Coordinates of C-alpha atoms in Angstrom, one line a residue:
M1 CA 188.6 99.1 200.7
K2 CA 189.3 102.8 200.2
N3 CA 192.0 102.1 197.6
K4 CA 189.6 99.8 195.7
T5 CA 186.9 102.5 195.8
I6 CA 189.4 105.2 194.5
T7 CA 190.6 102.9 191.7
R8 CA 187.0 102.2 190.7
A9 CA 186.1 105.9 190.8
K10 CA 189.1 106.6 188.6
D11 CA 188.0 104.0 186.0
M12 CA 184.6 105.6 186.0
I13 CA 185.9 109.2 185.7
K14 CA 188.4 108.4 182.9
P15 CA 186.0 108.6 179.9
Y16 CA 184.8 112.0 181.1
L17 CA 188.1 113.5 182.3
K18 CA 188.5 116.1 179.5
S19 CA 185.0 117.3 179.9
I20 CA 185.4 117.6 183.6
I21 CA 188.6 119.6 183.3
I22 CA 186.9 122.0 180.8
V23 CA 183.9 122.4 183.1
S24 CA 186.2 123.0 186.0
L25 CA 188.1 125.7 184.2
L26 CA 184.8 127.4 183.2
S27 CA 183.7 127.2 186.8
L28 CA 187.0 128.7 187.9
F29 CA 186.4 131.6 185.7
V30 CA 183.0 132.2 187.4
S31 CA 184.8 132.1 190.7
A32 CA 187.4 134.5 189.5
C33 CA 184.6 137.0 188.7
E34 CA 183.2 136.6 192.2
I35 CA 186.7 137.3 193.7
I36 CA 187.3 140.4 191.5
K37 CA 183.9 142.0 192.3
P38 CA 184.7 142.7 196.1
Y39 CA 188.1 144.1 195.1
L40 CA 186.4 146.6 192.7
I41 CA 184.1 147.7 195.5
K42 CA 187.1 148.0 197.8
V43 CA 188.8 150.3 195.3
V44 CA 185.7 152.6 195.2
I45 CA 185.5 152.7 199.0
D46 CA 189.2 153.3 199.8
N47 CA 190.2 155.4 196.8
Y48 CA 187.1 157.6 196.3
L49 CA 184.3 157.3 198.9
G50 CA 186.7 157.1 201.9
K51 CA 188.5 160.2 200.7
G52 CA 185.4 162.2 199.9
I53 CA 186.1 162.3 196.2
F54 CA 182.8 162.1 194.3
E55 CA 182.3 164.7 191.5
T56 CA 185.9 164.6 190.1
A57 CA 186.0 160.8 190.3
F58 CA 182.6 160.3 188.6
F59 CA 184.1 159.0 185.4
N60 CA 186.4 156.5 187.2
I61 CA 183.6 155.2 189.5
T62 CA 181.3 154.8 186.4
K63 CA 184.0 152.9 184.6
I64 CA 184.5 150.6 187.6
G65 CA 180.7 150.1 187.7
I66 CA 180.6 149.1 184.1
I67 CA 183.5 146.7 184.7
Y68 CA 181.6 145.3 187.7
I69 CA 178.5 144.7 185.6
G70 CA 180.7 143.1 182.9
F71 CA 182.0 140.6 185.3
V72 CA 178.5 139.8 186.6
L73 CA 177.2 139.2 183.1
A74 CA 180.3 137.1 182.0
G75 CA 180.1 135.1 185.3
N76 CA 176.4 134.3 184.8
I77 CA 176.8 133.3 181.1
I78 CA 179.8 131.1 181.8
N79 CA 178.0 129.6 184.8
F80 CA 175.0 128.7 182.6
I81 CA 177.4 127.0 180.1
A82 CA 179.2 125.1 182.9
T83 CA 176.0 124.0 184.7
T84 CA 174.5 122.7 181.4
A85 CA 177.7 120.9 180.6
T86 CA 177.8 119.3 184.1
N87 CA 174.2 118.1 183.7
I88 CA 175.1 116.6 180.3
I89 CA 178.0 114.7 181.9
G90 CA 175.8 113.4 184.6
E91 CA 173.2 112.2 182.1
N92 CA 176.0 110.5 180.0
V93 CA 177.1 108.7 183.2
I94 CA 173.6 107.4 183.7
F95 CA 173.4 106.3 180.0
D96 CA 176.7 104.5 180.1
M97 CA 176.4 102.8 183.5
R98 CA 172.8 101.6 183.0
N99 CA 173.8 100.1 179.6
K100 CA 176.9 98.5 181.1
L101 CA 174.8 96.9 184.0
F102 CA 172.0 95.8 181.7
R103 CA 174.5 94.3 179.2
Y104 CA 176.1 92.5 182.1
T105 CA 172.8 91.0 183.2
Q106 CA 172.2 89.8 179.6
Y107 CA 175.6 88.3 179.2
A108 CA 175.8 86.8 182.8
N109 CA 175.1 83.1 183.0
I110 CA 172.2 81.4 184.8
P111 CA 174.2 80.7 188.0
F112 CA 174.5 84.5 188.4
H113 CA 170.8 85.0 188.1
D114 CA 170.2 82.1 190.5
K115 CA 172.2 83.9 193.1
T116 CA 171.1 87.5 192.4
S117 CA 167.6 88.6 193.0
A118 CA 165.8 90.8 190.4
G119 CA 165.1 93.4 193.1
K120 CA 168.8 93.8 193.8
L121 CA 169.5 94.3 190.2
F122 CA 166.8 96.9 189.9
V123 CA 168.4 98.9 192.8
R124 CA 171.8 98.7 191.1
I125 CA 170.5 99.8 187.6
I126 CA 168.1 102.5 188.8
N127 CA 169.0 103.9 192.3
D128 CA 172.8 103.3 192.5
V129 CA 173.4 104.7 189.0
E130 CA 171.4 107.9 190.0
D131 CA 173.6 108.3 193.1
I132 CA 176.7 108.2 190.9
S133 CA 175.2 110.7 188.4
T134 CA 174.7 113.1 191.4
L135 CA 178.4 112.7 192.2
F136 CA 179.3 113.8 188.7
K137 CA 176.8 116.7 188.6
D138 CA 177.4 118.1 192.0
V139 CA 180.9 117.1 193.1
I140 CA 183.5 116.0 190.6
S141 CA 183.0 119.0 188.2
T142 CA 183.2 121.5 191.1
I143 CA 185.8 119.9 193.4
I144 CA 188.8 121.2 191.4
R145 CA 187.3 124.7 191.2
D146 CA 186.5 124.7 194.9
V147 CA 190.0 123.6 196.0
I148 CA 191.7 126.2 193.7
L149 CA 189.3 128.9 194.8
I150 CA 190.1 128.2 198.5
L151 CA 193.8 128.5 197.8
I152 CA 193.4 131.7 195.7
I153 CA 191.2 133.4 198.3
M154 CA 193.6 132.5 201.1
G155 CA 196.6 133.6 199.0
I156 CA 195.0 137.0 198.3
M157 CA 194.1 137.5 201.9
I158 CA 197.6 136.8 203.0
V159 CA 199.0 139.3 200.5
F160 CA 196.6 142.0 201.8
S161 CA 197.4 141.3 205.5
Y162 CA 199.1 138.1 206.6
K163 CA 198.4 138.9 210.3
L164 CA 194.6 139.4 209.8
S165 CA 194.6 136.3 207.5
F166 CA 196.1 134.1 210.2
M167 CA 193.5 135.4 212.7
S168 CA 190.7 134.6 210.2
F169 CA 192.1 131.1 209.6
I170 CA 191.8 130.1 213.3
V171 CA 188.4 128.4 212.6
I172 CA 189.7 126.1 209.8
P173 CA 191.2 123.4 212.1
F174 CA 187.7 123.1 213.7
I175 CA 186.2 122.6 210.2
I176 CA 188.6 119.8 209.5
I177 CA 187.8 118.1 212.9
F178 CA 184.1 118.2 212.4
T179 CA 184.4 117.0 208.8
V180 CA 186.4 113.9 209.7
V181 CA 184.1 113.0 212.5
L182 CA 180.9 113.4 210.6
T183 CA 182.3 111.7 207.5
N184 CA 183.0 108.5 209.4
I185 CA 179.5 108.6 210.9
L186 CA 177.9 109.2 207.5
K187 CA 179.8 106.3 205.8
K188 CA 178.4 103.8 208.3
I189 CA 174.9 105.2 207.9
Y190 CA 174.9 105.2 204.1
D191 CA 176.3 101.6 204.0
K192 CA 173.5 100.3 206.2
A193 CA 170.8 102.4 204.4
K194 CA 171.9 100.9 201.1
K195 CA 171.6 97.3 202.4
I196 CA 168.2 98.0 203.8
R197 CA 167.1 99.7 200.5
T198 CA 168.2 96.7 198.5
N199 CA 166.2 94.3 200.8
L200 CA 163.2 96.6 200.6
N201 CA 163.3 96.7 196.8
T202 CA 163.7 92.9 196.6
F203 CA 160.7 92.5 198.9
L204 CA 158.6 94.9 196.9
A205 CA 159.5 93.2 193.6
E206 CA 158.6 89.8 194.9
S207 CA 155.4 91.0 196.5
I208 CA 154.2 92.6 193.3
Y209 CA 155.1 89.6 191.2
G210 CA 153.6 87.3 193.7
A211 CA 150.4 89.3 194.3
K212 CA 148.2 86.4 193.2
V213 CA 149.8 84.0 195.7
I214 CA 149.5 86.5 198.5
K215 CA 145.8 86.8 197.7
I216 CA 145.3 83.0 197.4
F217 CA 146.8 82.4 200.9
N218 CA 145.3 85.6 202.3
I219 CA 148.5 86.9 203.8
Q220 CA 148.1 90.6 202.9
K221 CA 148.3 91.5 206.6
E222 CA 151.5 89.6 207.1
K223 CA 153.1 91.2 204.0
K224 CA 151.9 94.6 205.2
I225 CA 153.7 94.1 208.5
E226 CA 156.8 92.9 206.7
C227 CA 156.8 95.9 204.5
E228 CA 156.4 98.2 207.5
T229 CA 159.4 96.6 209.1
Y230 CA 161.6 97.3 206.1
T231 CA 160.3 100.8 205.5
K232 CA 160.7 101.6 209.3
Q233 CA 164.3 100.4 209.2
F234 CA 165.0 102.5 206.0
R235 CA 163.2 105.6 207.5
D236 CA 165.2 105.4 210.7
E237 CA 168.5 105.3 208.8
R238 CA 167.4 108.2 206.6
A239 CA 166.4 110.1 209.7
K240 CA 169.9 109.7 211.0
E241 CA 171.2 111.1 207.7
G242 CA 168.8 114.1 208.1
V243 CA 170.2 114.9 211.6
I244 CA 173.8 115.0 210.2
Q245 CA 172.7 117.0 207.2
A246 CA 171.0 119.5 209.6
I247 CA 174.1 119.8 211.8
L248 CA 176.6 120.5 209.0
P249 CA 175.2 123.8 207.7
G250 CA 174.7 125.1 211.2
I251 CA 178.3 124.4 212.2
M252 CA 179.6 126.0 209.0
T253 CA 177.4 129.1 209.6
I254 CA 178.6 129.5 213.2
L255 CA 182.3 129.1 212.2
E256 CA 181.9 131.6 209.3
N257 CA 180.4 134.2 211.6
I258 CA 183.1 133.5 214.3
G259 CA 185.7 134.3 211.5
I260 CA 183.9 137.6 210.7
A261 CA 183.7 138.5 214.4
I262 CA 187.4 137.8 214.7
I263 CA 188.1 140.2 211.8
L264 CA 186.0 143.0 213.3
I265 CA 187.4 142.6 216.9
T266 CA 190.9 142.5 215.6
C267 CA 190.5 145.6 213.4
T268 CA 188.5 147.7 215.7
N269 CA 190.9 147.1 218.6
H270 CA 194.0 147.3 216.5
L271 CA 195.2 143.9 217.9
F272 CA 198.8 142.8 216.9
G273 CA 199.3 146.3 215.4
I274 CA 196.7 145.7 212.7
N275 CA 195.3 149.0 211.4
I276 CA 193.7 148.7 208.0
E277 CA 191.3 150.7 205.8
V278 CA 187.5 150.3 205.7
G279 CA 187.6 148.9 202.2
L280 CA 190.1 146.2 203.2
I281 CA 187.9 145.3 206.2
Y282 CA 185.0 144.9 203.7
I283 CA 187.0 142.8 201.4
F284 CA 188.2 140.5 204.2
I285 CA 184.6 140.0 205.4
T286 CA 183.5 139.3 201.9
Y287 CA 186.4 136.9 201.2
I288 CA 185.7 135.0 204.5
R289 CA 182.1 134.5 203.2
Q290 CA 183.4 133.5 199.8
L291 CA 186.0 131.2 201.5
F292 CA 183.3 129.4 203.4
E293 CA 181.1 128.9 200.3
P294 CA 183.4 126.3 198.7
I295 CA 184.4 124.8 202.1
T296 CA 180.7 124.4 203.0
R297 CA 180.0 123.0 199.5
I298 CA 182.8 120.5 200.0
V299 CA 181.6 119.5 203.5
E300 CA 178.0 119.1 202.3
N301 CA 179.2 117.1 199.3
I302 CA 180.7 114.6 201.7
E303 CA 177.1 113.1 201.9
I304 CA 177.0 112.7 198.1
V305 CA 180.6 111.3 198.0
E306 CA 179.9 108.7 200.7
E307 CA 176.6 107.7 199.2
A308 CA 178.1 107.5 195.7
S309 CA 181.1 105.5 197.0
V310 CA 178.8 102.9 198.4
S311 CA 176.9 102.8 195.1
I312 CA 180.2 102.5 193.1
N313 CA 181.3 99.6 195.1
K314 CA 177.9 97.9 194.8
I315 CA 177.9 98.3 191.0
Y316 CA 181.5 97.2 190.5
D317 CA 181.0 94.2 192.9
I318 CA 178.7 93.0 190.0
L319 CA 180.7 94.3 187.0
D320 CA 184.0 92.9 188.3
R321 CA 182.7 89.4 188.6
K322 CA 183.9 88.3 185.2
E323 CA 183.6 84.6 186.0
Y324 CA 179.8 84.9 185.6
L325 CA 180.0 86.3 182.1
E326 CA 179.4 84.0 179.1
N327 CA 181.8 84.6 176.2
L328 CA 179.5 84.6 173.2
E329 CA 182.4 85.3 170.7
I330 CA 184.7 82.3 171.0
G331 CA 184.1 78.7 170.0
K332 CA 183.3 76.7 166.9
E333 CA 180.2 77.5 164.8
L334 CA 177.7 74.8 163.9
K335 CA 177.0 75.4 160.2
E336 CA 174.8 72.3 159.8
V337 CA 173.4 70.5 162.8
K338 CA 172.2 66.9 162.4
G339 CA 171.0 66.7 166.0
K340 CA 173.0 63.9 167.5
I341 CA 173.3 64.4 171.3
E342 CA 175.6 62.3 173.6
F343 CA 176.0 62.4 177.3
K344 CA 179.2 60.5 178.4
N345 CA 179.6 59.8 182.1
V346 CA 178.2 63.2 183.1
W347 CA 178.3 64.3 186.7
F348 CA 176.7 67.6 187.7
S349 CA 176.0 69.6 190.9
Y350 CA 174.5 73.0 191.3
D351 CA 176.4 73.7 194.5
E352 CA 179.6 71.6 194.0
K353 CA 178.4 69.4 196.9
N354 CA 175.2 67.5 196.1
W355 CA 175.3 65.6 192.8
V356 CA 172.1 66.1 190.7
L357 CA 173.3 63.9 187.9
K358 CA 175.6 60.9 188.6
N359 CA 177.5 59.2 185.8
V360 CA 174.7 59.8 183.2
S361 CA 175.3 58.4 179.7
F362 CA 172.9 58.1 176.8
T363 CA 172.8 58.9 173.0
I364 CA 170.0 60.6 171.1
N365 CA 170.4 60.0 167.3
P366 CA 169.6 62.7 164.7
G367 CA 165.8 63.0 164.2
E368 CA 165.1 60.8 167.2
S369 CA 162.4 61.7 169.7
I370 CA 163.1 60.8 173.3
A371 CA 161.3 61.4 176.6
L372 CA 162.9 62.0 180.0
V373 CA 160.7 60.5 182.8
G374 CA 161.1 60.4 186.6
K375 CA 159.9 61.8 189.8
T376 CA 160.4 65.5 190.7
G377 CA 164.1 66.2 191.4
S378 CA 165.3 63.2 189.4
G379 CA 167.3 65.4 187.0
K380 CA 165.1 65.8 183.9
T381 CA 165.1 69.6 183.6
T382 CA 168.8 69.6 184.6
I383 CA 169.6 67.6 181.5
T384 CA 167.9 70.1 179.2
N385 CA 169.7 73.0 181.0
L386 CA 173.0 71.3 180.4
I387 CA 172.3 70.7 176.7
N388 CA 171.8 74.5 176.4
R389 CA 175.0 75.0 178.4
F390 CA 173.2 77.1 181.0
Y391 CA 175.5 75.3 183.5
D392 CA 178.9 73.6 183.0
I393 CA 179.3 70.0 184.1
Q394 CA 182.0 68.9 186.6
K395 CA 182.8 65.6 185.0
G396 CA 182.2 63.9 181.7
E397 CA 181.3 65.2 178.3
I398 CA 178.3 66.4 176.4
L399 CA 178.6 66.3 172.6
I400 CA 176.5 67.7 169.8
D401 CA 177.2 66.0 166.5
G402 CA 180.4 64.7 168.0
I403 CA 181.7 68.1 169.2
N404 CA 182.0 68.9 172.9
I405 CA 179.6 71.7 173.7
K406 CA 182.3 73.5 175.6
D407 CA 184.1 74.0 172.3
I408 CA 181.0 75.3 170.5
N409 CA 180.1 79.0 170.4
I410 CA 177.4 79.5 173.0
R411 CA 175.3 81.8 170.9
D412 CA 175.5 79.5 167.9
L413 CA 174.7 76.4 170.1
R414 CA 171.5 77.9 171.5
S415 CA 170.4 79.2 168.2
H416 CA 170.0 75.5 167.1
I417 CA 168.0 74.5 170.2
G418 CA 164.4 75.6 170.9
V419 CA 163.0 75.3 174.4
I420 CA 159.4 75.5 175.5
L421 CA 158.8 75.8 179.2
Q422 CA 155.7 74.9 181.2
D423 CA 155.3 78.6 182.1
P424 CA 156.7 80.5 179.0
F425 CA 157.6 84.1 179.4
I426 CA 155.7 86.7 177.3
F427 CA 157.1 90.2 176.9
A428 CA 154.9 93.3 177.1
E429 CA 155.1 93.7 173.3
S430 CA 152.9 92.7 170.4
I431 CA 152.1 89.1 169.5
R432 CA 154.3 89.5 166.4
D433 CA 157.2 90.8 168.4
N434 CA 156.8 88.0 170.9
I435 CA 157.1 85.5 168.1
K436 CA 160.0 87.2 166.3
L437 CA 162.0 88.2 169.4
N438 CA 163.9 90.8 167.4
K439 CA 165.0 88.3 164.8
S440 CA 164.5 88.8 161.1
I441 CA 161.7 86.3 160.2
M442 CA 159.6 86.5 157.1
E443 CA 155.9 87.1 157.4
E444 CA 155.1 83.9 155.6
D445 CA 157.1 81.9 158.2
I446 CA 155.3 83.7 161.1
E447 CA 151.9 82.8 159.6
N448 CA 153.0 79.2 159.1
A449 CA 154.3 79.0 162.7
I450 CA 150.9 80.3 164.0
E451 CA 149.1 77.7 162.0
L452 CA 151.4 74.9 163.1
S453 CA 150.9 75.9 166.7
S454 CA 147.1 76.2 166.3
A455 CA 147.2 79.7 167.8
N456 CA 145.4 81.3 164.8
E457 CA 142.0 81.1 166.3
F458 CA 143.2 82.7 169.6
I459 CA 145.2 85.4 167.8
N460 CA 142.3 86.3 165.4
S461 CA 140.0 86.7 168.4
L462 CA 142.1 89.6 169.8
P463 CA 141.0 93.2 169.0
N464 CA 144.2 94.0 167.2
G465 CA 145.1 90.5 166.1
I466 CA 148.8 89.8 165.7
E467 CA 149.5 93.4 166.7
E468 CA 147.8 93.1 170.1
V469 CA 150.2 94.2 172.8
A470 CA 150.4 91.9 175.8
K471 CA 150.4 93.1 179.4
E472 CA 153.4 92.6 181.7
R473 CA 154.5 89.0 181.8
G474 CA 151.6 88.1 179.4
N475 CA 149.0 88.5 182.2
S476 CA 146.4 89.4 179.7
Y477 CA 146.4 85.8 178.4
S478 CA 145.6 82.5 180.0
A479 CA 148.3 79.9 180.7
G480 CA 147.2 77.9 177.7
E481 CA 147.3 80.9 175.4
K482 CA 150.8 81.7 176.5
Q483 CA 151.8 78.2 175.7
L484 CA 150.3 78.5 172.2
L485 CA 152.4 81.6 171.6
A486 CA 155.5 79.8 172.9
F487 CA 154.8 77.0 170.3
A488 CA 154.4 79.6 167.6
R489 CA 157.6 81.2 168.7
I490 CA 159.6 78.0 168.5
F491 CA 158.1 76.9 165.2
A492 CA 158.9 80.4 163.6
H493 CA 162.6 80.1 164.8
N494 CA 162.7 76.5 163.4
P495 CA 165.6 75.1 165.6
D496 CA 167.3 71.8 164.8
I497 CA 166.7 70.4 168.3
F498 CA 163.4 70.7 170.2
V499 CA 163.1 70.6 174.0
L500 CA 159.6 70.6 175.4
D501 CA 159.4 70.8 179.2
E502 CA 155.8 69.8 180.1
A503 CA 155.0 72.2 177.3
T504 CA 151.3 71.1 176.8
A505 CA 150.4 71.0 180.5
N506 CA 148.0 74.0 180.3
I507 CA 146.5 73.3 176.9
D508 CA 143.1 71.7 176.4
T509 CA 143.0 68.2 175.1
Y510 CA 141.7 69.2 171.6
T511 CA 144.3 71.9 171.0
E512 CA 147.0 69.6 172.4
S513 CA 146.0 66.9 169.8
L514 CA 146.4 69.5 167.0
I515 CA 149.8 70.7 168.3
Q516 CA 150.9 67.1 168.8
K517 CA 150.3 66.5 165.1
S518 CA 152.6 69.5 164.3
I519 CA 155.2 68.2 166.7
D520 CA 155.1 64.7 165.2
I521 CA 155.7 66.2 161.7
L522 CA 158.7 68.2 162.9
S523 CA 160.1 65.5 165.1
K524 CA 160.4 63.2 162.1
E525 CA 163.1 65.4 160.7
K526 CA 164.5 67.0 163.9
T527 CA 165.7 65.8 167.3
A528 CA 163.1 66.2 170.0
I529 CA 163.3 65.9 173.8
F530 CA 160.2 65.7 175.9
I531 CA 159.8 66.1 179.6
A532 CA 156.3 65.0 180.6
H533 CA 154.4 64.1 183.8
R534 CA 151.4 63.1 181.7
L535 CA 152.8 59.8 180.4
S536 CA 150.1 59.5 177.8
T537 CA 151.8 62.2 175.8
I538 CA 155.0 60.3 175.3
V539 CA 153.9 56.7 174.4
N540 CA 154.9 57.3 170.7
V541 CA 158.4 58.6 171.2
D542 CA 161.3 56.6 169.9
K543 CA 163.0 56.2 173.3
I544 CA 162.2 56.8 177.0
I545 CA 165.0 57.5 179.5
V546 CA 163.9 56.9 183.1
L547 CA 165.7 58.8 185.8
S548 CA 165.8 58.3 189.6
N549 CA 167.9 60.3 192.0
G550 CA 170.1 61.6 189.1
E551 CA 170.8 58.2 187.6
I552 CA 169.4 56.4 184.6
V553 CA 167.6 53.3 185.8
E554 CA 165.8 52.3 182.5
E555 CA 165.9 53.0 178.8
G556 CA 163.8 51.8 175.9
N557 CA 160.5 52.5 174.1
H558 CA 157.1 52.5 175.8
N559 CA 156.1 48.9 175.0
E560 CA 159.5 47.5 176.1
L561 CA 159.5 49.3 179.4
V562 CA 155.8 48.4 180.2
Q563 CA 156.5 44.7 179.5
T564 CA 159.6 44.6 181.8
G565 CA 157.5 45.6 184.8
G566 CA 160.2 47.9 186.1
Y567 CA 160.3 51.4 187.4
Y568 CA 158.6 53.0 184.3
S569 CA 155.9 50.4 184.4
K570 CA 155.1 51.3 188.0
L571 CA 155.1 55.0 187.2
Y572 CA 152.8 54.4 184.2
N573 CA 150.3 52.2 186.1
A574 CA 150.3 54.7 189.0
Y575 CA 149.6 57.5 186.5
Y576 CA 146.5 55.7 185.1
E577 CA 145.3 54.7 188.5
S578 CA 145.4 58.4 189.5
L579 CA 143.1 59.2 186.5
G580 CA 140.6 56.5 187.5

């Protein structure tokens, strides 16, 4: 697992490697300024103040003071540049990763979205990307500097006095021990906290989207208890993190002061024959403090590294699943679609176990209108999903104008098929944008589509007309109004094959009759597939295909099927009895 995480981190770092190296070098210069400053003070203490030389050395001390200020100014300027560059790198990481993840969700097939909750995807795109950005801002660009800085300080200390240096370094093994132990504890805490956070976000997303259902069934109290359970779990894990975070700085401060105490005890008691000047004692104490700064930073950054490691794995667990991606670039293009659809011995299962369609075969001729009829779960909607190639079949063939849809470019295939669902999705954009959907459609065609869909009265009644911006998920409109917009959308895009899945269920009878006239006009020239529970809406179609348990049990027009007295006839009679 660690090797996989390292490989993934390398892949992520690679595009920013040059920038990180430059920032690290700039940061190293800042650190060099910090190392030189104590040495300048040491020179003043040992060479001038310690020997009582003041007046005659005024010029030299002033020169050293100017040099000292120069290093302070240079260090601060370079530090500003390095910090700004680091933040830019972090923001670029957020930009790239969020776009990668979003692109994946758009190119991923429907089975991926069936298995992955929206809440989980929100966590990956928002929270996990932020965690990785923090890694770039606070760790990667400073880790090289910190490691080099530690080695340089230790090297300088050894050059000045190797005996005193080794006495000072006694505390380092303890740092390593505490770091390893706490790292292992933190990793387990972060991993568990991430899982809880994902569950919490999924719960929150579902509860917000399902607010109306929660109110209808009056389960606010139950949902409140469920929310408290998730938030308590998350709070408890974060509290454990807080304990570890509180322990780390305390341990480092104690070890740092033990190191200083060792220097003072060793020097004042001349242990191991150590007898050094006051300035050197000062520089050793200062360097010990400077040595602990990068060490403390590295130890504290363990938290960020562990949290980011979990996030990296969560993100790449999605991005690495290439089998879910639809390839929209390969395949034949359909230049002119006549609209002939053939199912040949099609078998399909969503879970590779239970067959939803069993040896289904039928033909829809160009310009023909057909209806799929059957009880819930009989396979009607599945057939329309397969025509759009939202799923791939296990056995058989599906052909469009004699071409297997597996050989057709997916983007091109779907551009020729228009689908209207019973509950159409409306984006939080203007009416115009909801009809166009980012496609280049002439104003004349939009107006014609609105008229065909009988949505003009509804749209004109809005304060801003066609420029009116819908609320989230189209909640500012009724179910019927959303369906009118869906009809306007499909008419504007003018596909060669129409699929209407109970598309007029929420529209009043008068408006439905108007739309039905528009559909009748279009279906004379184009292939149309209807899924309807209201059997009165399909009596005029060219052919009705009756499904039961994933198999075709009857096929023919309305009059033929009613006269046979079979399965369709029973459904039709039952439907009219329910009305009476």
